[in-house]
PDB file of C-alpha atoms in Angstrom:
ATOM      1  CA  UNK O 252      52.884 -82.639 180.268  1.00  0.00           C
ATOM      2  CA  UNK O 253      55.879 -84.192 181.971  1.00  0.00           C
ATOM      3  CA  UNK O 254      56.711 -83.797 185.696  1.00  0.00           C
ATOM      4  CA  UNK O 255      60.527 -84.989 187.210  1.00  0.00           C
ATOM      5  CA  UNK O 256      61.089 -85.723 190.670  1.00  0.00           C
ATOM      6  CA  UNK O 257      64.559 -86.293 191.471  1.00  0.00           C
ATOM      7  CA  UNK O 258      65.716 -88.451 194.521  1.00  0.00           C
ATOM      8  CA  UNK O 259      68.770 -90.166 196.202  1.00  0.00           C
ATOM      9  CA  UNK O 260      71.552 -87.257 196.435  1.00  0.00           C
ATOM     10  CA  UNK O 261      73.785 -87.507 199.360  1.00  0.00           C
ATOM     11  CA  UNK O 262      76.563 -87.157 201.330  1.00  0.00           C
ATOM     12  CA  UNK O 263      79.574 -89.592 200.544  1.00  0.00           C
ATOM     13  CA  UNK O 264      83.255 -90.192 200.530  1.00  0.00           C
ATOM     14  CA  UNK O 265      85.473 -90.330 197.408  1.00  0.00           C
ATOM     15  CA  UNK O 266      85.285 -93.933 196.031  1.00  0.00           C
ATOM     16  CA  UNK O 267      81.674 -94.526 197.166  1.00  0.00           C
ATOM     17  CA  UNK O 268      78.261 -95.383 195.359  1.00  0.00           C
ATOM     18  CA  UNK O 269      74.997 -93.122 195.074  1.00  0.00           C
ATOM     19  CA  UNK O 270      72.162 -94.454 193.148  1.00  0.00           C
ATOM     20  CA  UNK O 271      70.117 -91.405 191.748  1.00  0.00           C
ATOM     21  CA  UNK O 272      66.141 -91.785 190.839  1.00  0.00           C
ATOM     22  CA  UNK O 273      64.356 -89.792 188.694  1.00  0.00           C
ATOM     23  CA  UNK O 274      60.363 -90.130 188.595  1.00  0.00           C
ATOM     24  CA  UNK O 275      58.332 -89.148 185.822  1.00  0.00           C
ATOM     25  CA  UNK O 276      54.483 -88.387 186.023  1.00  0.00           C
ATOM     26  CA  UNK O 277      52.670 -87.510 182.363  1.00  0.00           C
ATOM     27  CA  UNK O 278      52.360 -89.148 179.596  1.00  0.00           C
ATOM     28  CA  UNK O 279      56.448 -90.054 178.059  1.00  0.00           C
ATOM     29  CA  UNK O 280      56.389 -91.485 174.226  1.00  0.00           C
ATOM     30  CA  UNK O 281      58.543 -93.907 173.323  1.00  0.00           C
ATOM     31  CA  UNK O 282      60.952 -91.358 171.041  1.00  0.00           C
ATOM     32  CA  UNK O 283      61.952 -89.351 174.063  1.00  0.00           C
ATOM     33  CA  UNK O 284      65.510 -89.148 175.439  1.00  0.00           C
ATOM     34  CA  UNK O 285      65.577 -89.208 179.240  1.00  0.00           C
ATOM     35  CA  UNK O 286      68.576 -87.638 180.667  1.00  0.00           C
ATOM     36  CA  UNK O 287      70.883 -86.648 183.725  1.00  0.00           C
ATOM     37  CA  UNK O 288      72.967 -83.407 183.780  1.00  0.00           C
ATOM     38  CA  UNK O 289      74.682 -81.904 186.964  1.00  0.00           C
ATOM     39  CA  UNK O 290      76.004 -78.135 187.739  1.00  0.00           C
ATOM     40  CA  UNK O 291      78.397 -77.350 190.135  1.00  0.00           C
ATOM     41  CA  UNK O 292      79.012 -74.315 192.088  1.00  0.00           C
ATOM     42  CA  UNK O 293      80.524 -71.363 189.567  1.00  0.00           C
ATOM     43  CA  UNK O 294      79.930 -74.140 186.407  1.00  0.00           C
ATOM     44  CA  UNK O 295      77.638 -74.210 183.491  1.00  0.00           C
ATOM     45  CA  UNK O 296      75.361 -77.113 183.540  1.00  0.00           C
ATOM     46  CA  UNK O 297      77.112 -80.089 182.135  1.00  0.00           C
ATOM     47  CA  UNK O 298      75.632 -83.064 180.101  1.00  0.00           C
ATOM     48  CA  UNK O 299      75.994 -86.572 182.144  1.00  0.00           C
ATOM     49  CA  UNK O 300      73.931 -89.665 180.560  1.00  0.00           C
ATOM     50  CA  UNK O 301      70.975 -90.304 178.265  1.00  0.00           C
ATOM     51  CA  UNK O 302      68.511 -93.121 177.373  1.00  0.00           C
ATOM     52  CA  UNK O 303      66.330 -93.773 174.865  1.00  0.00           C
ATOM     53  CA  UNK O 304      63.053 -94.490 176.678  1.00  0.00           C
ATOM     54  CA  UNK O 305      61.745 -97.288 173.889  1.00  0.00           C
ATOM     55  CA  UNK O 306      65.425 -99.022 172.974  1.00  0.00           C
ATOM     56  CA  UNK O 307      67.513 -98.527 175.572  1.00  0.00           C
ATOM     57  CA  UNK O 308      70.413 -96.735 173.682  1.00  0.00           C
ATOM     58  CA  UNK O 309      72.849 -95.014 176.038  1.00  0.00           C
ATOM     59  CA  UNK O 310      75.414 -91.672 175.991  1.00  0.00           C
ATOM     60  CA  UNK O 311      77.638 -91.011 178.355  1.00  0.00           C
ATOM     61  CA  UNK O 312      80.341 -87.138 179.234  1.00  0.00           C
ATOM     62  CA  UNK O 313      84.213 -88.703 178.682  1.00  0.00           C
ATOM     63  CA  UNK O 314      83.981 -87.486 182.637  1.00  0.00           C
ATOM     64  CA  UNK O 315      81.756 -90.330 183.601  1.00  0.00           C
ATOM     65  CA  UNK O 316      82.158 -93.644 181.229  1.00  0.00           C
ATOM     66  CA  UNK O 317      83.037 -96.490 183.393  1.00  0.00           C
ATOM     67  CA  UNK O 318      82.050 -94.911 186.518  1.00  0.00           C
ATOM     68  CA  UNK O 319      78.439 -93.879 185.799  1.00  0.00           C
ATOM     69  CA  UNK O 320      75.181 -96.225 184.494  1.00  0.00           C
ATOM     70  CA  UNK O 321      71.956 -94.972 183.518  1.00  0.00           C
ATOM     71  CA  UNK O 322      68.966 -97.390 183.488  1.00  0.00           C
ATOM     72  CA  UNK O 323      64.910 -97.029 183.454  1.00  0.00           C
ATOM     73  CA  UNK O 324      62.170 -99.021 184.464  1.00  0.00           C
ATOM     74  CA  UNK O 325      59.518 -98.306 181.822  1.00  0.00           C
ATOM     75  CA  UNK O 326      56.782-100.151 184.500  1.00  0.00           C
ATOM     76  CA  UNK O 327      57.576 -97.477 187.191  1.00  0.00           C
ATOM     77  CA  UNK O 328      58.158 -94.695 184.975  1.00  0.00           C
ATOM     78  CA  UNK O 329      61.956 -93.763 186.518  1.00  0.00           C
ATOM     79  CA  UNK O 330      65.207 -93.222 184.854  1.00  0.00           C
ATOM     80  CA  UNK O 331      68.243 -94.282 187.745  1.00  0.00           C
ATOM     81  CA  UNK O 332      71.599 -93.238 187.839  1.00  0.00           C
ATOM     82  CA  UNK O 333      74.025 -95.615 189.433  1.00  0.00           C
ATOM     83  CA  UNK O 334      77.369 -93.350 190.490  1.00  0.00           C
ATOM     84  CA  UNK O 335      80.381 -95.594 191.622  1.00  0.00           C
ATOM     85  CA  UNK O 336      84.392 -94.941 192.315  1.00  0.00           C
ATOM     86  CA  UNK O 337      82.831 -91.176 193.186  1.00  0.00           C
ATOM     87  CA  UNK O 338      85.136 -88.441 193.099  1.00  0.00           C
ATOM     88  CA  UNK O 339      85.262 -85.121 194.565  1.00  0.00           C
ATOM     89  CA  UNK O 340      84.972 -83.137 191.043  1.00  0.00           C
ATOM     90  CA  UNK O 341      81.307 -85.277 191.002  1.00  0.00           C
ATOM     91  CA  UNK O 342      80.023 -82.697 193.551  1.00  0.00           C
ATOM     92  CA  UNK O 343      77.283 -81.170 191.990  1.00  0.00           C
ATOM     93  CA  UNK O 344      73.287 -80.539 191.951  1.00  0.00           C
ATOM     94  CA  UNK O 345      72.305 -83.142 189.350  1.00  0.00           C
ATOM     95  CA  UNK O 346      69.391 -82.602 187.302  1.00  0.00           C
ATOM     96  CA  UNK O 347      67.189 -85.589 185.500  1.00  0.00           C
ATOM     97  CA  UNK O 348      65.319 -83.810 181.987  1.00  0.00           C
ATOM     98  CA  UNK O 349      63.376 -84.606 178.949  1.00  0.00           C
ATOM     99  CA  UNK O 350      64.631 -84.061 175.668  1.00  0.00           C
ATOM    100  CA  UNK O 351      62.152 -83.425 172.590  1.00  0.00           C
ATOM    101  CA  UNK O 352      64.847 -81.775 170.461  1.00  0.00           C
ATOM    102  CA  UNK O 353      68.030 -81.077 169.029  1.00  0.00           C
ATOM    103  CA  UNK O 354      71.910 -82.800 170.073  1.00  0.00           C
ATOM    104  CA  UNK O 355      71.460 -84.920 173.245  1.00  0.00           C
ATOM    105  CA  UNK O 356      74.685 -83.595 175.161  1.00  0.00           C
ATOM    106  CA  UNK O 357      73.018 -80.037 175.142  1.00  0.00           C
ATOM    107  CA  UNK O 358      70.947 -78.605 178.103  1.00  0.00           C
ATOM    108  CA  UNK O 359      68.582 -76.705 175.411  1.00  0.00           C
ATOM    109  CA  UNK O 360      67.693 -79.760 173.798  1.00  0.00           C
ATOM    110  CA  UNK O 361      65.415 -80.439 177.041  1.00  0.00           C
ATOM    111  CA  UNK O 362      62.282 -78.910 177.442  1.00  0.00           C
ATOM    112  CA  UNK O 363      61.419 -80.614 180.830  1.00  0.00           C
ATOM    113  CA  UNK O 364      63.605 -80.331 184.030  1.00  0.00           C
ATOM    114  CA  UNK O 365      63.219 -82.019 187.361  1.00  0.00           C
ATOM    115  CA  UNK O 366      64.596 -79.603 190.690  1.00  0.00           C
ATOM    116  CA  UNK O 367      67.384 -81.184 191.374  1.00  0.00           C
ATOM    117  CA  UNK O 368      69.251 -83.444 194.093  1.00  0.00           C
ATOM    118  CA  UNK O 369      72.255 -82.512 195.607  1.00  0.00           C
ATOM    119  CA  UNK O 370      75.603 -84.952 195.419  1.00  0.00           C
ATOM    120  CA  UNK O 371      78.586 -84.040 197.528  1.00  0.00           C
ATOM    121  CA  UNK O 372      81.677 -86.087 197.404  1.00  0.00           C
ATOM    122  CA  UNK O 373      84.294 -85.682 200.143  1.00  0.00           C
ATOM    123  CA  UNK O 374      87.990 -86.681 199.834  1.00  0.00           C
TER     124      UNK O 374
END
C-alpha cells in the first residue's frame, strides 16, 4: 500500500551538508514510524532516525545525534533527512522505510522499503 522514493544522495566533502527526501505515495496512518537506515559496502544495514508520522517523536543511532535531523511534511507526504558535519564513515546507500511492527532501531520491524540513494563522503 505504501510506495518510497528516495532522493538527494550525493557527492560531498567531509564536513558538508546533504539534505535527503523521502516521498511516500499510499495511504500512511497516523501510528506509523517513518524511518532512515543506511548500508555500507561489506556492512549490515544499520538503523539511522525515526519519526512518528502523527506526533513528531524522534530516535536517533549514538553514530548520528547532533549531526543528523529527521523531519516530515505531513502536507507533501515526505520524511527529510538533514546530514551536517558529514564524515567519511557516513558513506553509505541510505534507505527511507515504513515500520508497522516490532523495536524501531531494527530493519525487520519495516515492512516497506524505498531503493535507495547513494551518499559518499570524501575526506
Amino acid at each position: 500500500q505504501v510506495q518510497l522514493v528516495e532522493s538527494g544522495g550525493g557527492l560531498v566533502q567531509a564536513g558538508d551538508s546533504l539534505r535527503l527526501s523521502c516521498a511516500a505515495s499510499g495511504r500512511i496512518f497516523s501510528s506509523v514510524y517513518m524511518g532512515w537506515f543506511r548500508q555500507a559496502p561489506g556492512k549490515e544495514r544499520e538503523f539511522v532516525a525515526t519519526i512518528t508520522w502523527s506526533g513528531g517523536r524522534t530516535y536517533y543511532a549514538d553514530s548520528v545525534k547532533g549531526r543528523f535531523t529527521i523531519s516530515r511534511d505531513s502536507s507533501k507526504n515526505t520524511v527529510y533527512l538533514q546530514m551536517n558535519s558529514l564524515k567519511p564513515e557516513d558513506t553509505a546507500v541510505y534507505y527511507c522505510a515504513a515500520r508497522s511492527r516490532g523495536s524501531y532501531y531494527v530493519p525487520g520491524s519495516y515492512d516497506y522499503w524505498g531503493q535507495g540513494t547513494q551518499v559518499t563522503v570524501s575526506s
